[in-house]
Coordinates of C-alpha atoms in Angstrom, one line a residue:
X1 CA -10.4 -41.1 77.3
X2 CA -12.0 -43.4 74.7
X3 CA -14.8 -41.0 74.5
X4 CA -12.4 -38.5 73.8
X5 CA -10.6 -40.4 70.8
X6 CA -14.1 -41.5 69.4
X7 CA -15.0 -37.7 69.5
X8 CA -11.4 -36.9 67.5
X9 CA -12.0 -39.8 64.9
X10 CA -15.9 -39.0 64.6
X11 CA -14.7 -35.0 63.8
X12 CA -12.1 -35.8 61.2
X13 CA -14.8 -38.5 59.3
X14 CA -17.7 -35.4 59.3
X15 CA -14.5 -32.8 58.2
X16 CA -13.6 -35.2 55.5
X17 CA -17.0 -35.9 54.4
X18 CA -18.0 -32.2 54.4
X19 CA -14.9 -31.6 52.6
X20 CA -15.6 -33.5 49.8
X21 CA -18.8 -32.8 49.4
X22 CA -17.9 -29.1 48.9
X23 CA -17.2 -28.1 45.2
X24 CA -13.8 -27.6 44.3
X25 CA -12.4 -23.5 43.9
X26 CA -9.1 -24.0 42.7
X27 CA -8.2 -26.0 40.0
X28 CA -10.1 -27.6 36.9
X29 CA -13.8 -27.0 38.6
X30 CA -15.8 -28.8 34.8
X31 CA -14.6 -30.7 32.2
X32 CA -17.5 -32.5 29.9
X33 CA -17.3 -35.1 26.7
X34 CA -16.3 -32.9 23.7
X35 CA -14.1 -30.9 25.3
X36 CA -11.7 -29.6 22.7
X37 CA -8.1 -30.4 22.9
X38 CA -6.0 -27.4 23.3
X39 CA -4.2 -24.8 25.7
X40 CA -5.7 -21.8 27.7
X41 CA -3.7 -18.0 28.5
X42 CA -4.4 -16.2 30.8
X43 CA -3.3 -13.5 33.2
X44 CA -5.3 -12.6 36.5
X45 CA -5.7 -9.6 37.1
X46 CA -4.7 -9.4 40.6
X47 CA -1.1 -9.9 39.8
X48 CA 1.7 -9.7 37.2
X49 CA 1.5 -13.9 36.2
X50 CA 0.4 -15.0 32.8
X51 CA -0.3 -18.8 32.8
X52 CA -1.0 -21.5 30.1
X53 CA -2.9 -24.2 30.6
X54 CA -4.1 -27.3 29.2
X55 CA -7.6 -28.8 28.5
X56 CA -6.7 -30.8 32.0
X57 CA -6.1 -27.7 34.1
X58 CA -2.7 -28.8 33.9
X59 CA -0.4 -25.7 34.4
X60 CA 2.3 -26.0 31.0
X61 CA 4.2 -22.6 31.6
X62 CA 4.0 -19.8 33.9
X63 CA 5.7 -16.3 33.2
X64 CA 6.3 -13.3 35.7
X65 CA 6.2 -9.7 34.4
X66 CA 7.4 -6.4 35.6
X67 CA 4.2 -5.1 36.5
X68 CA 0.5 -5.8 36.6
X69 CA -1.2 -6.8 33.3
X70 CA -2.8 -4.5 30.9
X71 CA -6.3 -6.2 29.8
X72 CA -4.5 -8.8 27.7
X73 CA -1.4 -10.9 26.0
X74 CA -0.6 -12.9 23.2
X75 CA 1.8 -15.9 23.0
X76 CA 3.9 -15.5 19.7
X77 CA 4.8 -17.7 17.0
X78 CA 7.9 -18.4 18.3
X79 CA 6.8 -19.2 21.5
X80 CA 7.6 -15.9 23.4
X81 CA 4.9 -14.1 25.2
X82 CA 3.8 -10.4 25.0
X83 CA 2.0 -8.9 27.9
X84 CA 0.3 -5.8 27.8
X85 CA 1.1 -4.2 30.9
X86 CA -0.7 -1.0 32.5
X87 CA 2.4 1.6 30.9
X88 CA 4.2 -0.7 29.0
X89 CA 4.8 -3.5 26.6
X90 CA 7.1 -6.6 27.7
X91 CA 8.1 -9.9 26.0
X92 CA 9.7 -12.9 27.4
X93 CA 10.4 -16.1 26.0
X94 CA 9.7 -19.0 27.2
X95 CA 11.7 -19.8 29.8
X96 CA 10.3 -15.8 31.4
X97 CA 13.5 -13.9 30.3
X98 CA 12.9 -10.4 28.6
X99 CA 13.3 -10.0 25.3
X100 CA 11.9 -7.2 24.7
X101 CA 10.2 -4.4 26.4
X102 CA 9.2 -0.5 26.1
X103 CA 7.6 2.3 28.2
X104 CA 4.8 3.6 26.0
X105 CA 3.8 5.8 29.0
X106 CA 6.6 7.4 29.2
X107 CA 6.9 7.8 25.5
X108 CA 3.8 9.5 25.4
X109 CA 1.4 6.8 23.9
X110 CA -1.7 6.5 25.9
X111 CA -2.9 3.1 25.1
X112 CA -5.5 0.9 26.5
X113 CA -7.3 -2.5 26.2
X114 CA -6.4 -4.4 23.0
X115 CA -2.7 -4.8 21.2
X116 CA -2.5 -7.0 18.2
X117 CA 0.5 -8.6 17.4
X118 CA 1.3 -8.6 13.4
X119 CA 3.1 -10.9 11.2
X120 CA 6.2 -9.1 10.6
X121 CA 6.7 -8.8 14.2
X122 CA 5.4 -5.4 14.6
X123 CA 2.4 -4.7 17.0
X124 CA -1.1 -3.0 16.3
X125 CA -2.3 -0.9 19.5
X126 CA -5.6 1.1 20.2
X127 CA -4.2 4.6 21.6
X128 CA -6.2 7.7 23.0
X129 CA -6.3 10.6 20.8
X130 CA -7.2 13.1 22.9
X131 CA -8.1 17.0 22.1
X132 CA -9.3 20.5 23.3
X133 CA -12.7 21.3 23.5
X134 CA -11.6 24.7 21.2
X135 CA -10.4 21.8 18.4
X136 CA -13.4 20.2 18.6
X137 CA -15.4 23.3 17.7
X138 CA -13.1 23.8 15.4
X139 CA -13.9 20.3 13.6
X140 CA -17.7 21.0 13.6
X141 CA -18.6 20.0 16.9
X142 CA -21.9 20.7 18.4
X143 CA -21.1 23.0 21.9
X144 CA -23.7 21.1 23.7
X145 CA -21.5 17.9 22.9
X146 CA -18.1 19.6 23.7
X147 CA -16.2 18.8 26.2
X148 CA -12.5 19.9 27.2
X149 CA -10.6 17.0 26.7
X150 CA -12.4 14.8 24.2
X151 CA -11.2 11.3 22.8
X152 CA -11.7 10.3 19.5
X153 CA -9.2 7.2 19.3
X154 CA -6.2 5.9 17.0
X155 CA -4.3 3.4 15.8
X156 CA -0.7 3.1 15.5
X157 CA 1.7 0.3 14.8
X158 CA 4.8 -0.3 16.6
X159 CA 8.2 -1.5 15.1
X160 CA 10.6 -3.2 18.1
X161 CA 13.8 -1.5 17.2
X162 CA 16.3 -3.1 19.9
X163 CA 15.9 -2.8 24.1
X164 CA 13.7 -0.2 25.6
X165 CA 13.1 1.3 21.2
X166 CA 10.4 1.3 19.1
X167 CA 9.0 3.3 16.3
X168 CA 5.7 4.3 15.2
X169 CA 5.3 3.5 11.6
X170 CA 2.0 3.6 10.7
X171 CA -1.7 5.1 12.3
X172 CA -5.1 5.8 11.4
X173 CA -7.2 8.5 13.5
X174 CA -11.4 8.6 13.7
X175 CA -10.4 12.4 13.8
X176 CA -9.6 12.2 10.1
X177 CA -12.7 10.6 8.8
X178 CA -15.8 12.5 11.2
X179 CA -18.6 14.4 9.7
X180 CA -21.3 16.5 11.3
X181 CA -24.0 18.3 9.6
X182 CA -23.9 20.9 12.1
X183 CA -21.3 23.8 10.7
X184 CA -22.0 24.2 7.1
X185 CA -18.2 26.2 7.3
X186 CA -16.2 23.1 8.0
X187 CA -14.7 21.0 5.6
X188 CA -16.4 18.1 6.9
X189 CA -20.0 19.3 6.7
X190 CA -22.3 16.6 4.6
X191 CA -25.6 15.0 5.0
X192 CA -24.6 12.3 7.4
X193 CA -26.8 9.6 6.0
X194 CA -25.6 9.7 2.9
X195 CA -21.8 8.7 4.1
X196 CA -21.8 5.4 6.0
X197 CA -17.8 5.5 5.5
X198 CA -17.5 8.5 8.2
X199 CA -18.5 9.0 11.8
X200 CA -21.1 11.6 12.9
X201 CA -18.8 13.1 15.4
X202 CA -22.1 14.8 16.7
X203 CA -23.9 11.2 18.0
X204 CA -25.0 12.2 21.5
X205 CA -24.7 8.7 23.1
X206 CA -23.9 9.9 26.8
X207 CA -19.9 9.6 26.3
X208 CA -19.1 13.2 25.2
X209 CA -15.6 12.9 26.9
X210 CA -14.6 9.1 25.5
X211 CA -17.5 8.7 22.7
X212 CA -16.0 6.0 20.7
X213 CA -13.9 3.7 23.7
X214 CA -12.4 1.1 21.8
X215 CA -11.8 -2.4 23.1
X216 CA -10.3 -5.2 20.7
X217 CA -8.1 -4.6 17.4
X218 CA -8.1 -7.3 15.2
X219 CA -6.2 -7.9 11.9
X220 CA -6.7 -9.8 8.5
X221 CA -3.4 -10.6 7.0
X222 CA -4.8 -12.4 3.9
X223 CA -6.8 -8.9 3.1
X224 CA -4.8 -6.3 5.0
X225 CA -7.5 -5.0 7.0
X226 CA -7.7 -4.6 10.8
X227 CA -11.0 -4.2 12.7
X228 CA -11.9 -2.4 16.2
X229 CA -14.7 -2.4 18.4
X230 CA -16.4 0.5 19.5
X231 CA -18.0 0.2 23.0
X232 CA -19.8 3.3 23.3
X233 CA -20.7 3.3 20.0
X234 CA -22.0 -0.2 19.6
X235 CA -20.3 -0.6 16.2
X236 CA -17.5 -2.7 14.4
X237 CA -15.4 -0.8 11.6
X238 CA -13.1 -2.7 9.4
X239 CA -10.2 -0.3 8.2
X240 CA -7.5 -0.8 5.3
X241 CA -4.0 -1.4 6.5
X242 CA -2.3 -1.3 3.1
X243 CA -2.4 2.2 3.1
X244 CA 0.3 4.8 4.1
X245 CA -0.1 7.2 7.3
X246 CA -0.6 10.1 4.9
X247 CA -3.4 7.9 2.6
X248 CA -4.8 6.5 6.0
X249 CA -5.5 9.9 6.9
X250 CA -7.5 10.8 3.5
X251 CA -10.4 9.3 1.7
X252 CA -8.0 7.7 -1.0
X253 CA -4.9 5.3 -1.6
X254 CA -4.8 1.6 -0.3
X255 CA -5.8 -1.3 -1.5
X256 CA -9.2 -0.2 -1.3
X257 CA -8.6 2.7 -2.5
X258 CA -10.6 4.5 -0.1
X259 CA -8.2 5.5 1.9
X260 CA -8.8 5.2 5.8
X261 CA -12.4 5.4 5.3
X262 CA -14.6 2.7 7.2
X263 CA -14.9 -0.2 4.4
X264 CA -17.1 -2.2 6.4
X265 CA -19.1 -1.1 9.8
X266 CA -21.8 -3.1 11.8
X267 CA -23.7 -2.4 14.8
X268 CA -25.3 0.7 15.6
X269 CA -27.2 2.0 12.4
X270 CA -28.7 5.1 14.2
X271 CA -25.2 6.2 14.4
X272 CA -25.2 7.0 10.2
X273 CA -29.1 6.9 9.4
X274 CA -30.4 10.2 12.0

């Protein structure tokens, strides 16, 4: 018997010991000098939970959507939280009840990755833009690049309008500002090099079906501007925002005055200098 309880008491010691020298998986795992003050969001993406944390691992809120998350959320100014979620937008305040919240699935809007919340409470999201292999050879497009069902991307900006509403009152399109020196019949025919502010629609870099694939929108509000990431094209483009649907589809108006034209673009060079 007393070889048995020293056995028991000799187990729970080596369990403890082992225990503790095991690196924690749950909770805050590192935390060094330097460490800057400040809170962390973030939604798993295993489940429909968005959680803010402080520089302690310390859990400050916790909110619980309607469905699983979308890539990504922002917490407003006023506290309330907007969770992208895989067919809809949602926001709740702070205490998790909805605010807000609207289908853009079943509105037809075919969004993906980023959203950007704006200033004046509307909300910037990246949005297929998705066309027929017939329109793409109708835009210039190289047959050996064309594919039925080939997205080109967008941009549109959402205005809440009350429960379950929203309208679209602004968007850009790459579809508007492509050129190709392939068809010397389309309008969009040019010596590619020589415009930096367009987008060889005719780049073969292995995506012929989703050749641009945006990721992130971002948005300047002292300058207007918004910039978006290109994955499969390796480039950032920063746009003007100050300009109408109508001028963001040309090459003029805005505060820029060039229209929806790329004012700024970095990345891949081979892209505009063939």
């Amino acid at each position: 018997m007393r070889f048995r309880n020293t056995f028991v008491v000799l187990s729970l010691f080596l369990t403890s010991v082992f225990s503790f020298g095991q690196s924690p998986t749950v909770g805050l795992l590192y935390e060094a000098p330097g460490v800057t003050s400040g809170y962390t969001l973030f939604t798993p993406e295993k489940n429909n939970k968005v959680f803010l944390i402080d520089e302690c691992g310390l859990v400050v809120n916790e909110w619980a959507f309607s469905e699983g998350p979308g890539l990504t959320c922002y917490l407003l100014p006023n506290g309330d939280l907007l969770q992208v979620g895989k067919d809809s937008l949602e926001i709740r305040d702070w205490d998790n009840n909805i605010t807000w919240t609207y289908s853009t699935a079943a509105n037809g809007i075919l969004k993906h990755h980023d959203v950007e919340p704006l200033p004046n409470g509307n909300i910037l999201l990246v949005v297929r833009d998705i066309y027929t292999e017939a329109q793409v050879l109708g835009m210039g497009g190289d047959p050996l690049l064309s594919v039925d069902g080939r997205n080109f991307e967008k941009v549109i900006e959402l205005q809440p309008n009350g429960p379950g509403q929203a309208n679209i009152v602004w968007e850009w399109k790459f579809r508007d500002h492509l050129i190709q020196d392939y068809d010397s019949t389309k309008p969009n025919y040019g010596v590619i090099g020589n415009h930096p502010e367009l987008m060889n629609m005719n780049y073969d870099n292995g995506y012929t079906d989703d050749m641009v694939h945006l990721n992130a929108v971002d948005y300047n509000a002292e300058l207007d501007q918004i910039m978006v990431t290109a994955r499969h094209m390796s480039e950032l483009y920063i746009i003007d925002h100050s300009t109408t649907t109508a001028e963001a589809a040309s090459h003029t108006g805005g505060n820029s005055g060039k229209g929806g034209d790329f004012l700024w673009r970095w990345g891949n060079a081979q892209v505009y200098q063939p």
